[in-house]
PDB file of C-alpha atoms in Angstrom:
ATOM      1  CA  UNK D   1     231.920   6.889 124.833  1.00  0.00           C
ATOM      2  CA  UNK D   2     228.603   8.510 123.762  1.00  0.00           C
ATOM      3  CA  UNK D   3     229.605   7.804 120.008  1.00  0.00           C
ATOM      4  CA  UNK D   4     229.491   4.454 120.486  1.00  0.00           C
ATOM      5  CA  UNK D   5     227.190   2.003 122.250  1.00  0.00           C
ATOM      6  CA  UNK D   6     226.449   2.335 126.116  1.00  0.00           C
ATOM      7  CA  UNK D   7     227.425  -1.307 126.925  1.00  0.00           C
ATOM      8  CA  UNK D   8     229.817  -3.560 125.305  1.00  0.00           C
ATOM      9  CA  UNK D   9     228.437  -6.657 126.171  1.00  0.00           C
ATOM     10  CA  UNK D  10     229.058  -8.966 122.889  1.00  0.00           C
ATOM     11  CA  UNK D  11     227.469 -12.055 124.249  1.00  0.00           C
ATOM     12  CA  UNK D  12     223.974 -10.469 124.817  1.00  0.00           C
ATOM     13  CA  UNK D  13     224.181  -8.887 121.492  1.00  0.00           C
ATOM     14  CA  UNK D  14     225.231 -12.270 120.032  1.00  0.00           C
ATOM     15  CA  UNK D  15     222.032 -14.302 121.826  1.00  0.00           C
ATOM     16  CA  UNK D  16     219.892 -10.880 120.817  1.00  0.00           C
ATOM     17  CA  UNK D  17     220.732 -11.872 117.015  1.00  0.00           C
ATOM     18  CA  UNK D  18     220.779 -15.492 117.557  1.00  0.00           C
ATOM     19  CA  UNK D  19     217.079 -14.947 118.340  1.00  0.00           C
ATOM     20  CA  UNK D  20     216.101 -12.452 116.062  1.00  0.00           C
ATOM     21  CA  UNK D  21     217.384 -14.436 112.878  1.00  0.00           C
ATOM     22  CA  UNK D  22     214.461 -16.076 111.607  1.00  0.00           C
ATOM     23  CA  UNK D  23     212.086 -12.611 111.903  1.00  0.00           C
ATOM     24  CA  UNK D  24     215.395 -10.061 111.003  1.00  0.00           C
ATOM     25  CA  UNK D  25     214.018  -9.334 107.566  1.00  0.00           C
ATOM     26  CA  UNK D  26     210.384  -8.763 108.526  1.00  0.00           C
ATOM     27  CA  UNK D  27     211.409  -6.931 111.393  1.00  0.00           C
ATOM     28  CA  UNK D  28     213.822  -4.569 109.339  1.00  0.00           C
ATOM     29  CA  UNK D  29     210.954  -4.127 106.515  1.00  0.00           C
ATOM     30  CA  UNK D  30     213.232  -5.917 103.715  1.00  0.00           C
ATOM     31  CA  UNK D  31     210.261  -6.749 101.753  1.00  0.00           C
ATOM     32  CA  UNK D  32     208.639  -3.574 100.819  1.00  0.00           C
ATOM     33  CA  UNK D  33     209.529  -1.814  97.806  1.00  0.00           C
ATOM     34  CA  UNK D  34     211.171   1.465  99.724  1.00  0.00           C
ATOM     35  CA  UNK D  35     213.326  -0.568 101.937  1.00  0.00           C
ATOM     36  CA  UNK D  36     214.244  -2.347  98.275  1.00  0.00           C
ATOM     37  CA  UNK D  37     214.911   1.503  96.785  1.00  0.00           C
ATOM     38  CA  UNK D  38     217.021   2.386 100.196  1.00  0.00           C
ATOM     39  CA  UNK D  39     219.111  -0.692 100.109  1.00  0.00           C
ATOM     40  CA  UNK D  40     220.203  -0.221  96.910  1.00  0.00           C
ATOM     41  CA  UNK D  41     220.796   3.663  97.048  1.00  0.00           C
ATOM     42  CA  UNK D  42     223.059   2.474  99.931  1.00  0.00           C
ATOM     43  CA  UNK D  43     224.767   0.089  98.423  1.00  0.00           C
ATOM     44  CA  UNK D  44     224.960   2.307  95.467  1.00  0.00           C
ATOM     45  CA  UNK D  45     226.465   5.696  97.883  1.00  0.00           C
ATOM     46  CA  UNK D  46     228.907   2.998  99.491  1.00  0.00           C
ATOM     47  CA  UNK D  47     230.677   1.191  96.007  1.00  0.00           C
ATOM     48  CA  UNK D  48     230.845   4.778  93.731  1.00  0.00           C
ATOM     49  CA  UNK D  49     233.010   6.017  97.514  1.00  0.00           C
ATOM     50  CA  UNK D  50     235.563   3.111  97.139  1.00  0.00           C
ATOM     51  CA  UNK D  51     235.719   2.630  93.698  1.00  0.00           C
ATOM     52  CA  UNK D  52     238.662   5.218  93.541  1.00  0.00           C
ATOM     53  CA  UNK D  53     240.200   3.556  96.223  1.00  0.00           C
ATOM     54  CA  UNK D  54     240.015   0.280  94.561  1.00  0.00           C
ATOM     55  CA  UNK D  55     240.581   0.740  91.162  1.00  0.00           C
ATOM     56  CA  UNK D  56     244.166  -1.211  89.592  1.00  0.00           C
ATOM     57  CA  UNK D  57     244.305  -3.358  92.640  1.00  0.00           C
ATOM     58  CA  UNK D  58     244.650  -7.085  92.067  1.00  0.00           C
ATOM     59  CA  UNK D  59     243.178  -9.950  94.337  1.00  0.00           C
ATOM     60  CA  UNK D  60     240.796  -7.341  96.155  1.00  0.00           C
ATOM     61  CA  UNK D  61     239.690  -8.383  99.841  1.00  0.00           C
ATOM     62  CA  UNK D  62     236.580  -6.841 100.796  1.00  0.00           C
ATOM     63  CA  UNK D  63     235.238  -7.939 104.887  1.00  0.00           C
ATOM     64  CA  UNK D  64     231.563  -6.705 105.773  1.00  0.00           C
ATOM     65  CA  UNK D  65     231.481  -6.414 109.902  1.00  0.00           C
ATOM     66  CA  UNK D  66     227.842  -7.625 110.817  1.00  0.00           C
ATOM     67  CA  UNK D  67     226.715  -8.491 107.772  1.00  0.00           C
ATOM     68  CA  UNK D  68     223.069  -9.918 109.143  1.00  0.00           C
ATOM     69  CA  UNK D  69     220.737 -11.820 106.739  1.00  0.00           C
ATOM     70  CA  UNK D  70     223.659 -11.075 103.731  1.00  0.00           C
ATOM     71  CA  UNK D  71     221.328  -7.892 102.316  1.00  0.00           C
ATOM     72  CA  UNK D  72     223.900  -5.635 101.734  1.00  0.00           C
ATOM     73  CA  UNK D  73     226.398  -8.734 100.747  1.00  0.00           C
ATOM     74  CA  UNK D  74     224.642 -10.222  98.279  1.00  0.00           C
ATOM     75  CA  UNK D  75     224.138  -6.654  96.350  1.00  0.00           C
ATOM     76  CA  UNK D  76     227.737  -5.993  97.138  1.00  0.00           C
ATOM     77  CA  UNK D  77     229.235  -9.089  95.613  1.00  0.00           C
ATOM     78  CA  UNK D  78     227.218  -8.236  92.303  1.00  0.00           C
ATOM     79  CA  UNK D  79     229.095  -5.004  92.169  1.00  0.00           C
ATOM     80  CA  UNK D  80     232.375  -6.664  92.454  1.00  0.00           C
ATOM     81  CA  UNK D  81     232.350  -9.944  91.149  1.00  0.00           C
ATOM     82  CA  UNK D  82     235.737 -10.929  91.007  1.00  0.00           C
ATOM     83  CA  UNK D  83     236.608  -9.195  94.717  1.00  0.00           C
ATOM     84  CA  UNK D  84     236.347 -11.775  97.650  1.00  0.00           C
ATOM     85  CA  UNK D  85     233.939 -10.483  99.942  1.00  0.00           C
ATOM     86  CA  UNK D  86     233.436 -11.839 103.314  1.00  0.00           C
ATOM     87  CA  UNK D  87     230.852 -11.242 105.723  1.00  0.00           C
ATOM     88  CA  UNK D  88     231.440 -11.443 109.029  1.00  0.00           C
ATOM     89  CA  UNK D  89     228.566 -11.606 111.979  1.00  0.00           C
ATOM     90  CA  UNK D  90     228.750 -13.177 115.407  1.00  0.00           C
ATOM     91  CA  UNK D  91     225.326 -14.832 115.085  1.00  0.00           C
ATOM     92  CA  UNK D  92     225.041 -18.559 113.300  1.00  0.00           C
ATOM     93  CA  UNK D  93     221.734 -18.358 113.119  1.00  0.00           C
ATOM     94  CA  UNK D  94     221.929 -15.047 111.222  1.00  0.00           C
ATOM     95  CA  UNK D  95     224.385 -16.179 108.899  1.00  0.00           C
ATOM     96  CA  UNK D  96     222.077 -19.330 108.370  1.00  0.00           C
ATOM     97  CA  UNK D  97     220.026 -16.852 106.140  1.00  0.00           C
ATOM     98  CA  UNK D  98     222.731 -15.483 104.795  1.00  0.00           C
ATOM     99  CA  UNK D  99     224.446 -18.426 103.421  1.00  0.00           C
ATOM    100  CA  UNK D 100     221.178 -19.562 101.516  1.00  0.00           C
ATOM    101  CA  UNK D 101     220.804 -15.716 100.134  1.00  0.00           C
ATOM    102  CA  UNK D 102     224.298 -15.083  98.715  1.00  0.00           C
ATOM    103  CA  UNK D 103     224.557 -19.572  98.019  1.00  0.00           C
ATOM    104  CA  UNK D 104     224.840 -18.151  93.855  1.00  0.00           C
ATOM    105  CA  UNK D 105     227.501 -15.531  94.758  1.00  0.00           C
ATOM    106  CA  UNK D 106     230.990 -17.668  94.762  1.00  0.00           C
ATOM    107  CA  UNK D 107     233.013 -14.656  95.693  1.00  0.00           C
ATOM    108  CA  UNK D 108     230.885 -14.921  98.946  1.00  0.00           C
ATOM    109  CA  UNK D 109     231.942 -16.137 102.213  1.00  0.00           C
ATOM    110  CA  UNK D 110     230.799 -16.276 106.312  1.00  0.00           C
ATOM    111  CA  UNK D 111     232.431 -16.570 108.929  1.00  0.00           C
ATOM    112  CA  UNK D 112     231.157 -16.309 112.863  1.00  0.00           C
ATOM    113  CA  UNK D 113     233.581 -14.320 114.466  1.00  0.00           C
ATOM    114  CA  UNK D 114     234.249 -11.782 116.769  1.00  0.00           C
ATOM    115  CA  UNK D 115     234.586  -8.036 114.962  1.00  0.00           C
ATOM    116  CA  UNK D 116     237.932  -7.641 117.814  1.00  0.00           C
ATOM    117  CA  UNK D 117     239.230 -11.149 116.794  1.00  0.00           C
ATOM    118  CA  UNK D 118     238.891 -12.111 112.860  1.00  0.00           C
ATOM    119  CA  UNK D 119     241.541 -14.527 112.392  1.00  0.00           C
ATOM    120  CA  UNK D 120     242.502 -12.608 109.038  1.00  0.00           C
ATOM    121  CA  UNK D 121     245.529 -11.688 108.504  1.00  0.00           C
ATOM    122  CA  UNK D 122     247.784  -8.697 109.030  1.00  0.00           C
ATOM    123  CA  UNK D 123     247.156  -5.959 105.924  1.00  0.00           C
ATOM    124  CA  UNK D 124     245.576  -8.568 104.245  1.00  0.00           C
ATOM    125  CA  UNK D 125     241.945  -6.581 103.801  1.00  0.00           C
ATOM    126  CA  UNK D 126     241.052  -3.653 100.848  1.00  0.00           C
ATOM    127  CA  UNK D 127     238.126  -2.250 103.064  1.00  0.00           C
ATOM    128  CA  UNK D 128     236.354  -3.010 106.013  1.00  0.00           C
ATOM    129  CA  UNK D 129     232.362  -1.864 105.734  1.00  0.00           C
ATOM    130  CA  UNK D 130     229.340  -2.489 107.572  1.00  0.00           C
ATOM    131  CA  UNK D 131     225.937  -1.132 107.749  1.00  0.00           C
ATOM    132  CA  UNK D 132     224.035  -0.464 110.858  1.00  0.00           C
ATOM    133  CA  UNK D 133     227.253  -2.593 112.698  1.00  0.00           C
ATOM    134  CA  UNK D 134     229.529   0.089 114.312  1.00  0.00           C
ATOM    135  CA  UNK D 135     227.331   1.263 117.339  1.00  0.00           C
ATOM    136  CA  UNK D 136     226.912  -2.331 118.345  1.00  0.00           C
ATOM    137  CA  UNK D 137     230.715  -2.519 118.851  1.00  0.00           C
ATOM    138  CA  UNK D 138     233.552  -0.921 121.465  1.00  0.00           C
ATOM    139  CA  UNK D 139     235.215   1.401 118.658  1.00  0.00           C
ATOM    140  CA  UNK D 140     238.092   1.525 120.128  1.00  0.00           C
ATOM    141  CA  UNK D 141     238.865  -1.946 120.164  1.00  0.00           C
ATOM    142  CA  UNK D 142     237.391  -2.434 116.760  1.00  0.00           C
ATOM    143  CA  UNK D 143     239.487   0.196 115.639  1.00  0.00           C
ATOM    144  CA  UNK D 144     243.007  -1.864 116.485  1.00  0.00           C
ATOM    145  CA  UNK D 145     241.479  -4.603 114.804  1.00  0.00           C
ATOM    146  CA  UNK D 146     240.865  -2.884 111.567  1.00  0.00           C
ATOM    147  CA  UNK D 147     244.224  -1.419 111.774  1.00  0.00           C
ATOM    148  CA  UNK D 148     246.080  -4.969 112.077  1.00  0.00           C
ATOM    149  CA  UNK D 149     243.646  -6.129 108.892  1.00  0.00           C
ATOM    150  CA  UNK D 150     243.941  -3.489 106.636  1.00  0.00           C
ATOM    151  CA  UNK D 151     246.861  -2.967 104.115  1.00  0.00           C
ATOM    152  CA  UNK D 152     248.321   0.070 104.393  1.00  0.00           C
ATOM    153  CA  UNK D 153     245.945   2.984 102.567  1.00  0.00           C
ATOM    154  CA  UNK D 154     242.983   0.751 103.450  1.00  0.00           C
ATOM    155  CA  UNK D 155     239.675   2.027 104.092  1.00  0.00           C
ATOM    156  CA  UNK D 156     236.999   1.665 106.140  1.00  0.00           C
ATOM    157  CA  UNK D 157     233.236   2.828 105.602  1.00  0.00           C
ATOM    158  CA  UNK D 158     229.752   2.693 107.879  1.00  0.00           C
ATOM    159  CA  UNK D 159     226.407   3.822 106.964  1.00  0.00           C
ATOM    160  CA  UNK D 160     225.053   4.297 110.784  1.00  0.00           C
ATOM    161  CA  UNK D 161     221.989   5.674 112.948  1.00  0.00           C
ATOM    162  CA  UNK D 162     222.852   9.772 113.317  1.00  0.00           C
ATOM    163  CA  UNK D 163     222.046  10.113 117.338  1.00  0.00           C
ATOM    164  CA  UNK D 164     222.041  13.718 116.584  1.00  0.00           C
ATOM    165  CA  UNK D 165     218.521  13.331 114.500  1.00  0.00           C
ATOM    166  CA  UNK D 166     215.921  13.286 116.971  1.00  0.00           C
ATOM    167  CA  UNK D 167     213.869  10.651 116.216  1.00  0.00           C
ATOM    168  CA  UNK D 168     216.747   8.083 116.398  1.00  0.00           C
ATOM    169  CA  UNK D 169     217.557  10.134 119.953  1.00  0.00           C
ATOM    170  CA  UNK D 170     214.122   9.232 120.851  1.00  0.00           C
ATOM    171  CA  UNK D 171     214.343   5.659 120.143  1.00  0.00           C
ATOM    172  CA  UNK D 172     218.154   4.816 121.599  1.00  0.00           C
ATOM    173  CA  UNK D 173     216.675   6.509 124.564  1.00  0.00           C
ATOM    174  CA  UNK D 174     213.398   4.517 125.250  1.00  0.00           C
ATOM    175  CA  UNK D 175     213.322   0.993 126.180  1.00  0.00           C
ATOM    176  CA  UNK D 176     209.801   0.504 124.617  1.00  0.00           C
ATOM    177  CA  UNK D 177     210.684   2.356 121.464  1.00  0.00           C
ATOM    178  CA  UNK D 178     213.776  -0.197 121.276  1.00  0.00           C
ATOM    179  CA  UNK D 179     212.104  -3.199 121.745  1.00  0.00           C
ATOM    180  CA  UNK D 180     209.395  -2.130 118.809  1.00  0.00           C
ATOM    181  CA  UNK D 181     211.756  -1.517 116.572  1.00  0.00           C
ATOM    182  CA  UNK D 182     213.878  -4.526 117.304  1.00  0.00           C
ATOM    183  CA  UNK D 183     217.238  -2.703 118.729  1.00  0.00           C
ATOM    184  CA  UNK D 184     219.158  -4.605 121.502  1.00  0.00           C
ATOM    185  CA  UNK D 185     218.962  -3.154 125.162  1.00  0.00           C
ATOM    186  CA  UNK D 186     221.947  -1.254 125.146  1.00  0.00           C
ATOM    187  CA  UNK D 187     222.153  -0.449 121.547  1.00  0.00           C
ATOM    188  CA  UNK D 188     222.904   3.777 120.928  1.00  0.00           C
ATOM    189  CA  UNK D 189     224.464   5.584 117.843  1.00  0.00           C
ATOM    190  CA  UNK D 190     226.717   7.455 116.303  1.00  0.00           C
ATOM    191  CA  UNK D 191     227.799  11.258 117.087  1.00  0.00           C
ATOM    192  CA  UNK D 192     228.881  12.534 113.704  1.00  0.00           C
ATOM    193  CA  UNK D 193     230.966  15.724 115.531  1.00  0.00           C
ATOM    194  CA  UNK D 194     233.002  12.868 117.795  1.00  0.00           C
ATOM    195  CA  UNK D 195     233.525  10.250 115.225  1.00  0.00           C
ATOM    196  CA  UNK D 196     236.962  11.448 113.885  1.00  0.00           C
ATOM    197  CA  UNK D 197     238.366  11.228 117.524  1.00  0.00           C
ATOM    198  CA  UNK D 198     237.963   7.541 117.759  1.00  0.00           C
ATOM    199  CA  UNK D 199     239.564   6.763 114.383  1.00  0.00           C
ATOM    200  CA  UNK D 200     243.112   7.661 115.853  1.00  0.00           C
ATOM    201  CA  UNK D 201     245.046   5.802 113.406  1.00  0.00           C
ATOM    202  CA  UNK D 202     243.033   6.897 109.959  1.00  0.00           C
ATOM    203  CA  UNK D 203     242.472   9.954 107.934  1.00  0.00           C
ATOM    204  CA  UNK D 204     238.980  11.057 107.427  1.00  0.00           C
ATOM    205  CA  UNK D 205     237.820  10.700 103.563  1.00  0.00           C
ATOM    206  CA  UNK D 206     234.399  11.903 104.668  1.00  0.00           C
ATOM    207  CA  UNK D 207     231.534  12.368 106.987  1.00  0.00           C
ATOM    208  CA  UNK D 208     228.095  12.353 104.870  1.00  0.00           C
ATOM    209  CA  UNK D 209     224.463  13.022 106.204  1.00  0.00           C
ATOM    210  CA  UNK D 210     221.478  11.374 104.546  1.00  0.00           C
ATOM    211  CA  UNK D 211     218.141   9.795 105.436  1.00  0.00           C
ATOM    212  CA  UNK D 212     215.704  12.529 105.709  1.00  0.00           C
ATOM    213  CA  UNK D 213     212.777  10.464 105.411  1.00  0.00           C
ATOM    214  CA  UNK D 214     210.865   7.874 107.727  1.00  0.00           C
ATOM    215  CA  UNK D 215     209.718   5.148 106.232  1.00  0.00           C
ATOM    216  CA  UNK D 216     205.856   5.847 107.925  1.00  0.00           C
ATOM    217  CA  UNK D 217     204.012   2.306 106.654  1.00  0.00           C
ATOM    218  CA  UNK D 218     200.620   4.114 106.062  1.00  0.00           C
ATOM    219  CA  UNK D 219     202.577   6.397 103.562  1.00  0.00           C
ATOM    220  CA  UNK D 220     202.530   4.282 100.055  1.00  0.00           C
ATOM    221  CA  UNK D 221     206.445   2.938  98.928  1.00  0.00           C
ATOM    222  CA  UNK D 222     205.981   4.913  95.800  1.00  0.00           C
ATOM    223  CA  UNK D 223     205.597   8.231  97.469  1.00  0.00           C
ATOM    224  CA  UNK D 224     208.212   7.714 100.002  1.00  0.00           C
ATOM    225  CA  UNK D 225     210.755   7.617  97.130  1.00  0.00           C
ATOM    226  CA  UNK D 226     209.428  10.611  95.367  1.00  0.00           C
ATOM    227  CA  UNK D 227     210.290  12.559  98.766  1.00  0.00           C
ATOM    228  CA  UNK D 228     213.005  10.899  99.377  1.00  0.00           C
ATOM    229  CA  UNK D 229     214.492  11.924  95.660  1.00  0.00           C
ATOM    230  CA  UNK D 230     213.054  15.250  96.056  1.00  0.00           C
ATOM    231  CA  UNK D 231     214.409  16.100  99.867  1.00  0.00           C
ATOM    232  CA  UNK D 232     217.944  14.430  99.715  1.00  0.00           C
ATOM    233  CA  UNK D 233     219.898  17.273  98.545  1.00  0.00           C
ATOM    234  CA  UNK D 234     219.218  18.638 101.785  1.00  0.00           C
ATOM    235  CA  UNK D 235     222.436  16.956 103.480  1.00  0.00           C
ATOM    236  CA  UNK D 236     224.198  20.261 101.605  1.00  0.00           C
ATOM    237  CA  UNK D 237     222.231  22.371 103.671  1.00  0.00           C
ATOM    238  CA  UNK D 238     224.699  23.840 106.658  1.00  0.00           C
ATOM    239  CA  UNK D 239     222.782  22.757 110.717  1.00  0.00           C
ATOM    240  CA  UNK D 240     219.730  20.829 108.358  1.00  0.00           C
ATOM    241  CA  UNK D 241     222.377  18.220 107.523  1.00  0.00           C
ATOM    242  CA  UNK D 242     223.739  16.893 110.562  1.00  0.00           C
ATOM    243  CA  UNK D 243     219.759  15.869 111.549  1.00  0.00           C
ATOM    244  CA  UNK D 244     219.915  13.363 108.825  1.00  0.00           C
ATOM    245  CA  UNK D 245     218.534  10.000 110.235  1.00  0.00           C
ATOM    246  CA  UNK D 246     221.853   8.704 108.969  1.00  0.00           C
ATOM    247  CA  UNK D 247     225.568   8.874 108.920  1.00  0.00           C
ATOM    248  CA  UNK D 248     228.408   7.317 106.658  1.00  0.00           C
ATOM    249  CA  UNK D 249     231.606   7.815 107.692  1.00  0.00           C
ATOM    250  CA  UNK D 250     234.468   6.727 105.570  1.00  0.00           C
ATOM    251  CA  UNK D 251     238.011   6.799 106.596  1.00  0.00           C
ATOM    252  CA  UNK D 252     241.500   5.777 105.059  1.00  0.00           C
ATOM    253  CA  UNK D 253     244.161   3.836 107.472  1.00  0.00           C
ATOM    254  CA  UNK D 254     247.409   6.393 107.528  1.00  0.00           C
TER     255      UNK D 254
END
């Protein structure tokens, strides 16, 4: 399925990551000041969606699918310190980093696993998130998994690449433009329009554009923000919104 990634193949994706580990961060820009802004406006977008969801529930369960270097985790876990958050990757190497970025956050756990095979246990999980994790994976098999985890009125949320914006159709379609930007082989995106087909199983809470901005490096960090405040109410605008360089989808298990 177009919506999804091409090929499925979870051990080249694993020895991919396993190899990446040690230059992830570089690679993904997570020292410069407007990959510091966008991380936390994403992390900020993806806690004030759950927090209705969550609110009055005891001994909260929170798993992150692909959770990298622990970016997302570690700003996560300071949002919900008394939730148990696990992130889950299947590279050790990756996780490596992450251990020794989240090592202060005790509600913070790893674990190498398979995304189809967690170990955890039936409806034992709040919500299941992940940035930039679903296109790597075979939805539909995630999808069963997810369903086994969650407890009933569970929810799931992704931020993902939007293959419907054209420069991320550009890149998922050019081997050279994948290997400079560090994507796997066979890595491809997400289809907005097709997404609620492959979450048999779950309501849809929401499908939400955003990223309207490229993060050009000869443009200064400081002026990439100011457009990117100024531009992002544009994901109201009907056709303009679904070219958003980004989709989060967000979904509740029936």
């Amino acid at each position: 399925s177009m919506t999804s990634i091409k090929s499925k193949n979870e051990l080249t994706e694993k020895e991919h990551f396993n190899k990446m580990a040690s230059s992830y961060d570089t690679n993904y820009g997570y020292s410069d000041s407007f990959t510091e802004y966008k991380l936390n406006k994403k992390t900020t977008s993806f806690v004030n969606l759950i927090k209705p969801y969550i609110k009055n529930k005891k001994n909260l369960k929170i798993l992150e699918v692909g959770c990298g270097t622990g970016e997302y985790t570690m700003r996560i876990a300071k949002h919900f310190p008394k939730t148990k958050i696990i992130g889950l990757d299947i590279s050790n190497n990756i996780l490596k980093v992450a251990r020794k970025k989240c090592k202060t956050q005790k509600n913070v756990s790893f674990t190498a696993q398979s995304a189809y095979k967690t170990k955890l246990k039936n409806d034992s999980v709040d919500v299941v998130y992940g940035f930039y994790a679903l296109h790597h994976l075979d939805i539909k098999k995630f999808k069963q998994e997810a369903l086994r985890i969650l407890k009933p009125n569970g929810v799931v949320y992704f931020y993902e690449p939007n293959i419907l914006n054209p420069v991320v159709f550009l890149i998922k379609s050019n081997k050279f433009l994948k290997s400079k930007v560090g994507d796997s082989p066979d890595e491809w995106a997400i289809n907005p329009i097709g997404i609620k087909k492959e979450f048999t199983g779950f309501n849809k809470v929401d499908i939400l554009m955003s990223e309207y901005v490229w993060p050009l490096k000869f443009i200064p960090s400081e002026v990439l923000i100011l457009i990117d405040k100024t531009i992002s109410p544009m994901n109201k605008i009907p056709v303009i919104k679904y070219l958003g360089g980004s989709v989060q989808i967000f979904f509740q298990k029936k």
